């Protein structure tokens, strides 16, 4: 049995146990927030990710959604399990596994952003390879720092604690604080900074056309929002991990998974946002990001068929230029009838004939047939 502690050491031990209770309460709060977010966005998840073919984005999204919640549940169990003695529960292994799963979940979040950059820079192999290399380096460094910190964790025995703190309940795992825990998140912050810079560069390549580019504006807005969440969360966690003299801040920063909760929710929102935009435009998110330049074309919207984009040209039919302008519209009085062209350059002939029958008498069709035969051949 360990020697009795001095009054100062007992006071410090009491502060650490108070910090552990704060971490437990904060873990429950983070879990509640994650479940609440899951419930209010479940309809969107079912709409965009429960059907269709399996893609990398779909796998990463679902992994992020459910793995983070599972990790938070494990944390709450570790903090709340009664009689966590070695005969019933291996606290040390559970805590180390929890840290490892936390890093895996953060890597999944990073993988989602790396996949987005991959799609955005489809024509630049150097950027794609550079992003993948950066992701691997960040993951390896985080794993090394995690091992250096987590392998020194020492589980505090209840018998030693109750000797110095009579009346203490034998509830929840109690372990020492891992040293230099803040280093684990530095590679992630650097990687997220690089990814956001690449997103901003892609969106701001032509700022004059940005106001007419919904996809680019959405990428810039969502990317900025996510980077703000990451920057604040990583800094709060890292700074809290450094404050060893303040257990009520230090222990929750290490054990509560605040960073995982905020970034998981934020990246889910980002993916649901781009999926919602892709759905409105009648395409999938991968195609939309691959062809992000199309968003700079004004007057484009979702077509009548799945995967069809409609571009409307604002050129009226004129008598002095019938051949060139007839491809875009027909003028009758003050009314303009727009012809629709898909992204593969094919007119909807049924829609075209409906317009003819609506705005022209049958006797007029014969006079227009030659011009429109030539138009459709074009």
Coordinates of C-alpha atoms in Angstrom, one line a residue:
X1 CA 0.0 0.0 0.0
X2 CA 1.3 3.5 -0.9
X3 CA 2.5 5.9 1.8
X4 CA 0.1 8.5 3.1
X5 CA 0.2 11.8 1.1
X6 CA 1.0 15.2 2.6
X7 CA -1.8 17.7 3.0
X8 CA -0.6 19.6 -0.1
X9 CA -0.6 16.4 -2.2
X10 CA -4.0 15.5 -0.9
X11 CA -5.3 18.9 -1.9
X12 CA -3.8 18.5 -5.4
X13 CA -5.3 15.0 -5.7
X14 CA -8.7 16.4 -4.8
X15 CA -8.4 19.0 -7.5
X16 CA -7.5 16.4 -10.0
X17 CA -10.6 14.3 -9.1
X18 CA -12.7 17.4 -9.4
X19 CA -11.2 17.9 -12.9
X20 CA -12.1 14.3 -13.8
X21 CA -15.7 15.0 -12.8
X22 CA -15.8 18.1 -15.0
X23 CA -14.4 16.0 -17.8
X24 CA -17.1 13.4 -17.3
X25 CA -19.9 16.0 -17.3
X26 CA -18.3 17.6 -20.4
X27 CA -18.2 14.2 -22.1
X28 CA -21.9 13.7 -21.5
X29 CA -22.6 17.2 -22.8
X30 CA -20.6 16.5 -26.0
X31 CA -22.4 13.2 -26.5
X32 CA -25.7 14.9 -26.1
X33 CA -24.8 17.6 -28.6
X34 CA -23.6 14.9 -31.1
X35 CA -26.9 12.9 -30.7
X36 CA -29.0 16.1 -31.0
X37 CA -27.1 17.0 -34.2
X38 CA -27.6 13.5 -35.5
X39 CA -31.4 13.6 -34.9
X40 CA -32.0 17.0 -36.6
X41 CA -30.0 16.0 -39.6
X42 CA -31.0 12.4 -39.9
X43 CA -33.5 13.2 -42.7
X44 CA -30.8 14.8 -44.8
X45 CA -28.5 11.9 -44.1
X46 CA -31.1 9.4 -45.3
X47 CA -31.9 11.5 -48.4
X48 CA -28.3 12.0 -49.5
X49 CA -26.3 9.1 -48.1
X50 CA -28.5 6.1 -47.5
X51 CA -29.2 5.4 -51.1
X52 CA -27.1 5.2 -54.3
X53 CA -23.8 3.7 -55.1
X54 CA -21.0 3.4 -52.5
X55 CA -18.3 6.1 -52.9
X56 CA -15.4 7.2 -50.8
X57 CA -17.3 10.3 -49.7
X58 CA -20.3 8.2 -48.6
X59 CA -18.1 5.8 -46.6
X60 CA -16.2 8.6 -44.9
X61 CA -19.4 10.5 -44.0
X62 CA -21.1 7.6 -42.4
X63 CA -17.9 6.6 -40.6
X64 CA -17.5 10.1 -39.2
X65 CA -21.2 10.2 -38.1
X66 CA -21.2 6.9 -36.2
X67 CA -17.6 6.4 -35.1
X68 CA -17.5 9.7 -33.2
X69 CA -20.7 8.8 -31.3
X70 CA -19.3 5.4 -30.4
X71 CA -16.1 6.9 -29.1
X72 CA -18.1 9.3 -26.9
X73 CA -20.1 6.4 -25.5
X74 CA -16.9 4.6 -24.6
X75 CA -15.6 7.7 -22.8
X76 CA -18.8 8.0 -20.7
X77 CA -18.5 4.3 -19.8
X78 CA -14.9 4.8 -18.7
X79 CA -15.8 7.7 -16.5
X80 CA -18.9 6.1 -15.0
X81 CA -18.3 2.4 -14.7
X82 CA -18.7 1.1 -11.1
X83 CA -15.8 -0.8 -9.5
X84 CA -13.3 -0.5 -12.4
X85 CA -10.9 -2.9 -10.8
X86 CA -8.4 -5.0 -12.9
X87 CA -10.6 -8.0 -12.3
X88 CA -13.6 -6.4 -14.0
X89 CA -12.3 -3.8 -16.3
X90 CA -8.8 -3.0 -17.8
X91 CA -8.9 0.8 -17.5
X92 CA -5.4 1.4 -19.0
X93 CA -6.2 -0.5 -22.2
X94 CA -9.6 1.1 -22.5
X95 CA -8.2 4.6 -22.2
X96 CA -5.4 3.9 -24.7
X97 CA -7.9 2.4 -27.1
X98 CA -10.1 5.4 -26.7
X99 CA -7.2 7.8 -27.6
X100 CA -6.4 5.7 -30.7
X101 CA -10.0 5.7 -31.9
X102 CA -10.1 9.4 -31.3
X103 CA -7.1 9.9 -33.6
X104 CA -8.7 7.5 -36.2
X105 CA -11.9 9.6 -36.1
X106 CA -10.0 12.8 -36.6
X107 CA -8.1 11.2 -39.5
X108 CA -11.5 10.4 -41.1
X109 CA -12.5 14.0 -40.9
X110 CA -9.2 15.0 -42.5
X111 CA -9.8 12.4 -45.2
X112 CA -13.1 14.0 -46.0
X113 CA -11.4 17.3 -46.6
X114 CA -8.5 15.7 -48.5
X115 CA -11.1 14.0 -50.8
X116 CA -12.7 17.3 -51.5
X117 CA -9.4 18.9 -52.4
X118 CA -8.7 15.9 -54.7
X119 CA -11.9 16.6 -56.6
X120 CA -11.3 20.3 -56.7
X121 CA -7.9 19.9 -58.2
X122 CA -8.7 17.1 -60.6
X123 CA -6.4 18.6 -63.3
X124 CA -3.4 19.1 -61.0
X125 CA -1.7 15.9 -60.2
X126 CA 1.0 17.7 -58.1
X127 CA -1.5 19.2 -55.8
X128 CA -3.3 15.9 -55.4
X129 CA -0.2 14.0 -54.6
X130 CA 1.0 16.8 -52.3
X131 CA -2.2 16.7 -50.3
X132 CA -2.1 12.9 -49.9
X133 CA 1.5 13.1 -48.7
X134 CA 0.6 15.8 -46.3
X135 CA -2.2 13.7 -44.9
X136 CA 0.0 10.7 -44.4
X137 CA 2.8 12.7 -42.7
X138 CA 0.2 14.3 -40.4
X139 CA -1.2 11.0 -39.5
X140 CA 2.2 9.4 -38.8
X141 CA 3.3 12.3 -36.6
X142 CA 0.1 12.3 -34.7
X143 CA 0.5 8.5 -34.1
X144 CA 4.0 8.9 -32.9
X145 CA 3.1 11.7 -30.5
X146 CA 0.1 9.7 -29.3
X147 CA 2.3 6.7 -28.5
X148 CA 4.8 8.9 -26.6
X149 CA 2.1 10.4 -24.5
X150 CA -0.4 7.5 -24.0
X151 CA 2.1 4.7 -23.1
X152 CA 3.0 6.5 -19.9
X153 CA -0.6 6.6 -18.6
X154 CA -0.8 5.1 -15.1
X155 CA -4.1 4.0 -13.7
X156 CA -4.7 5.2 -10.1
X157 CA -5.7 2.4 -7.8
X158 CA -8.8 3.0 -5.7
X159 CA -7.2 1.6 -2.6
X160 CA -4.5 4.2 -2.7
X161 CA -7.0 7.0 -3.3
X162 CA -9.4 6.0 -0.6
X163 CA -6.6 5.8 1.9
X164 CA -6.0 9.5 1.5
X165 CA -9.6 10.5 0.6
X166 CA -12.0 8.6 2.9
X167 CA -15.5 8.4 1.6
X168 CA -14.4 8.4 -2.1
X169 CA -16.7 6.4 -4.3
X170 CA -15.2 3.6 -6.4
X171 CA -16.7 4.8 -9.7
X172 CA -15.1 5.5 -13.1
X173 CA -11.5 5.0 -14.4
X174 CA -9.0 7.3 -12.7
X175 CA -5.7 7.7 -14.5
X176 CA -2.7 10.1 -14.7
X177 CA -2.5 12.8 -17.2
X178 CA -0.4 12.0 -20.3
X179 CA 2.5 14.4 -20.8
X180 CA 2.8 16.7 -23.8
X181 CA -0.6 15.8 -25.1
X182 CA -0.9 19.0 -27.0
X183 CA 1.6 17.8 -29.6
X184 CA -0.9 15.3 -31.1
X185 CA -3.0 18.1 -32.6
X186 CA -0.3 20.3 -34.1
X187 CA 0.0 18.2 -37.3
X188 CA -3.8 18.3 -37.7
X189 CA -3.9 22.1 -37.4
X190 CA -1.1 22.5 -40.0
X191 CA -2.9 20.1 -42.4
X192 CA -6.2 21.9 -42.0
X193 CA -4.6 25.2 -42.6
X194 CA -3.1 24.0 -45.9
X195 CA -6.4 22.4 -47.0
X196 CA -8.3 25.7 -46.4
X197 CA -5.7 27.7 -48.2
X198 CA -6.1 25.4 -51.2
X199 CA -9.9 25.7 -51.0
X200 CA -9.7 29.5 -50.9
X201 CA -7.2 29.6 -53.8
X202 CA -9.6 27.4 -55.9
X203 CA -12.6 29.6 -55.0
X204 CA -10.8 33.0 -55.4
X205 CA -9.0 32.2 -58.7
X206 CA -11.3 34.6 -60.5
X207 CA -12.9 36.9 -57.9
X208 CA -14.8 39.0 -60.4
X209 CA -17.0 36.0 -61.3
X210 CA -17.4 34.7 -57.7
X211 CA -20.8 36.4 -57.2
X212 CA -22.2 34.3 -60.1
X213 CA -20.6 31.1 -58.9
X214 CA -22.8 29.3 -56.3
X215 CA -20.5 26.3 -56.0
X216 CA -17.4 28.4 -55.4
X217 CA -19.2 30.6 -52.9
X218 CA -20.5 27.6 -51.1
X219 CA -17.0 26.1 -50.9
X220 CA -15.5 29.3 -49.6
X221 CA -18.2 29.9 -47.1
X222 CA -18.3 26.3 -45.7
X223 CA -14.5 26.0 -45.8
X224 CA -14.1 29.2 -43.8
X225 CA -16.7 28.1 -41.3
X226 CA -15.0 24.7 -40.8
X227 CA -11.5 26.1 -40.5
X228 CA -12.7 28.5 -37.9
X229 CA -14.2 25.6 -35.9
X230 CA -11.0 23.6 -36.2
X231 CA -8.7 26.5 -35.3
X232 CA -10.7 27.4 -32.2
X233 CA -11.2 23.8 -31.1
X234 CA -7.5 22.7 -31.6
X235 CA -6.2 25.8 -29.9
X236 CA -8.6 25.4 -26.9
X237 CA -7.6 21.7 -26.6
X238 CA -3.9 22.3 -27.0
X239 CA -3.8 25.3 -24.6
X240 CA -5.9 23.3 -22.1
X241 CA -3.5 20.4 -22.3
X242 CA -0.7 22.7 -21.4
X243 CA -2.3 24.0 -18.2
X244 CA -1.2 21.3 -15.8
X245 CA -1.7 23.6 -12.8
X246 CA -5.4 23.9 -13.6
X247 CA -6.9 20.4 -13.5
X248 CA -10.5 21.6 -14.2
X249 CA -9.3 22.8 -17.6
X250 CA -6.4 20.4 -18.3
X251 CA -8.3 17.1 -17.7
X252 CA -11.4 18.0 -19.7
X253 CA -9.2 19.2 -22.6
X254 CA -7.5 15.8 -22.7
X255 CA -10.3 13.3 -21.9
X256 CA -13.6 14.9 -23.0
X257 CA -13.2 14.8 -26.8
X258 CA -14.4 18.3 -27.3
X259 CA -12.3 18.6 -30.4
X260 CA -13.7 15.5 -31.9
X261 CA -17.3 16.6 -31.2
X262 CA -17.0 20.0 -32.8
X263 CA -15.1 19.0 -35.9
X264 CA -17.3 16.0 -36.5
X265 CA -20.4 18.1 -36.4
X266 CA -18.9 20.8 -38.6
X267 CA -17.6 18.4 -41.3
X268 CA -21.0 16.7 -41.4
X269 CA -22.6 20.0 -42.0
X270 CA -20.1 20.8 -44.7
X271 CA -20.8 17.5 -46.5
X272 CA -24.6 17.9 -46.2
X273 CA -24.4 21.4 -47.6
X274 CA -22.5 20.4 -50.7
X275 CA -24.8 17.4 -51.2
X276 CA -27.8 19.7 -50.9
X277 CA -26.4 22.0 -53.6
X278 CA -25.5 19.1 -55.8
X279 CA -29.1 17.7 -55.4
X280 CA -30.5 21.1 -56.4
X281 CA -28.3 21.1 -59.5
X282 CA -29.3 17.6 -60.4
X283 CA -25.8 16.1 -60.0
X284 CA -23.6 14.3 -57.5
X285 CA -21.1 16.1 -55.3
X286 CA -18.0 14.5 -56.9
X287 CA -19.1 15.6 -60.4
X288 CA -20.0 19.0 -59.1
X289 CA -16.5 19.5 -57.5
X290 CA -14.8 18.1 -60.5
X291 CA -16.6 20.6 -62.8
X292 CA -16.6 23.5 -60.4
X293 CA -15.8 25.9 -63.2
X294 CA -19.3 25.5 -64.5
X295 CA -20.6 27.5 -61.6
X296 CA -19.1 30.6 -63.2
X297 CA -21.5 30.3 -66.1
X298 CA -24.5 32.5 -65.3
X299 CA -28.1 31.2 -65.7
X300 CA -27.5 27.5 -65.1
X301 CA -29.8 25.3 -63.1
X302 CA -31.1 21.8 -62.7
X303 CA -32.6 20.2 -65.7
X304 CA -35.7 18.0 -66.0
X305 CA -33.7 14.8 -66.0
X306 CA -31.3 13.4 -63.4
X307 CA -27.7 14.8 -63.9
X308 CA -28.8 17.4 -66.4
X309 CA -27.7 21.1 -66.2
X310 CA -29.6 23.7 -68.1
X311 CA -27.9 26.9 -69.4
X312 CA -30.1 29.7 -70.7
X313 CA -28.6 32.1 -73.1
X314 CA -29.9 35.7 -72.9
X315 CA -29.9 36.4 -76.6
X316 CA -33.1 37.5 -78.4
X317 CA -34.1 36.5 -81.9
X318 CA -33.4 39.3 -84.3
X319 CA -34.2 39.8 -88.0
X320 CA -30.7 40.8 -89.0
X321 CA -29.0 37.8 -87.4
X322 CA -31.4 35.0 -87.6
X323 CA -28.9 32.2 -87.9
X324 CA -26.7 33.1 -84.9
X325 CA -29.4 34.1 -82.5
X326 CA -32.0 31.5 -83.3
X327 CA -29.9 29.0 -81.3
X328 CA -30.8 30.8 -78.1
X329 CA -34.4 32.2 -78.3
X330 CA -37.4 33.1 -80.4
X331 CA -39.0 36.5 -80.1
X332 CA -42.7 37.2 -80.6
X333 CA -43.7 40.7 -79.8
X334 CA -42.3 41.5 -76.3
X335 CA -42.2 37.8 -75.3
X336 CA -39.0 35.8 -75.4
X337 CA -39.1 32.0 -75.7
X338 CA -35.9 30.4 -74.4
X339 CA -34.5 27.3 -75.9
X340 CA -32.7 25.1 -73.4
X341 CA -29.3 23.5 -74.0
X342 CA -27.9 20.8 -71.8
X343 CA -24.2 20.5 -70.8
X344 CA -23.7 18.1 -73.7
X345 CA -25.3 20.6 -76.2
X346 CA -28.6 18.8 -77.0
X347 CA -31.9 20.6 -77.2
X348 CA -35.0 19.1 -75.6
X349 CA -37.1 18.6 -78.8
X350 CA -40.3 17.8 -77.0
X351 CA -40.1 21.0 -75.0
X352 CA -39.3 22.9 -78.2
X353 CA -42.4 21.6 -80.0
X354 CA -44.5 22.4 -77.0
X355 CA -43.3 26.0 -77.2
X356 CA -44.1 26.1 -80.9
X357 CA -47.7 24.9 -80.5
X358 CA -48.2 27.3 -77.6
X359 CA -47.0 30.5 -79.2
X360 CA -47.5 30.0 -82.9
X361 CA -50.4 29.1 -85.1
X362 CA -50.0 26.0 -87.2
X363 CA -49.8 28.1 -90.4
X364 CA -46.8 29.8 -89.0
X365 CA -44.8 26.6 -88.3
X366 CA -44.3 26.0 -92.0
X367 CA -42.6 29.4 -92.4
X368 CA -40.3 28.7 -89.5
X369 CA -39.4 25.1 -90.3
X370 CA -36.4 25.8 -92.5
X371 CA -34.7 28.1 -90.0
X372 CA -35.2 25.7 -87.1
X373 CA -34.0 22.7 -89.1
X374 CA -30.8 24.5 -89.6
X375 CA -30.7 25.5 -85.9
X376 CA -31.2 22.0 -84.6
X377 CA -28.5 20.7 -87.0
X378 CA -26.1 23.1 -85.5

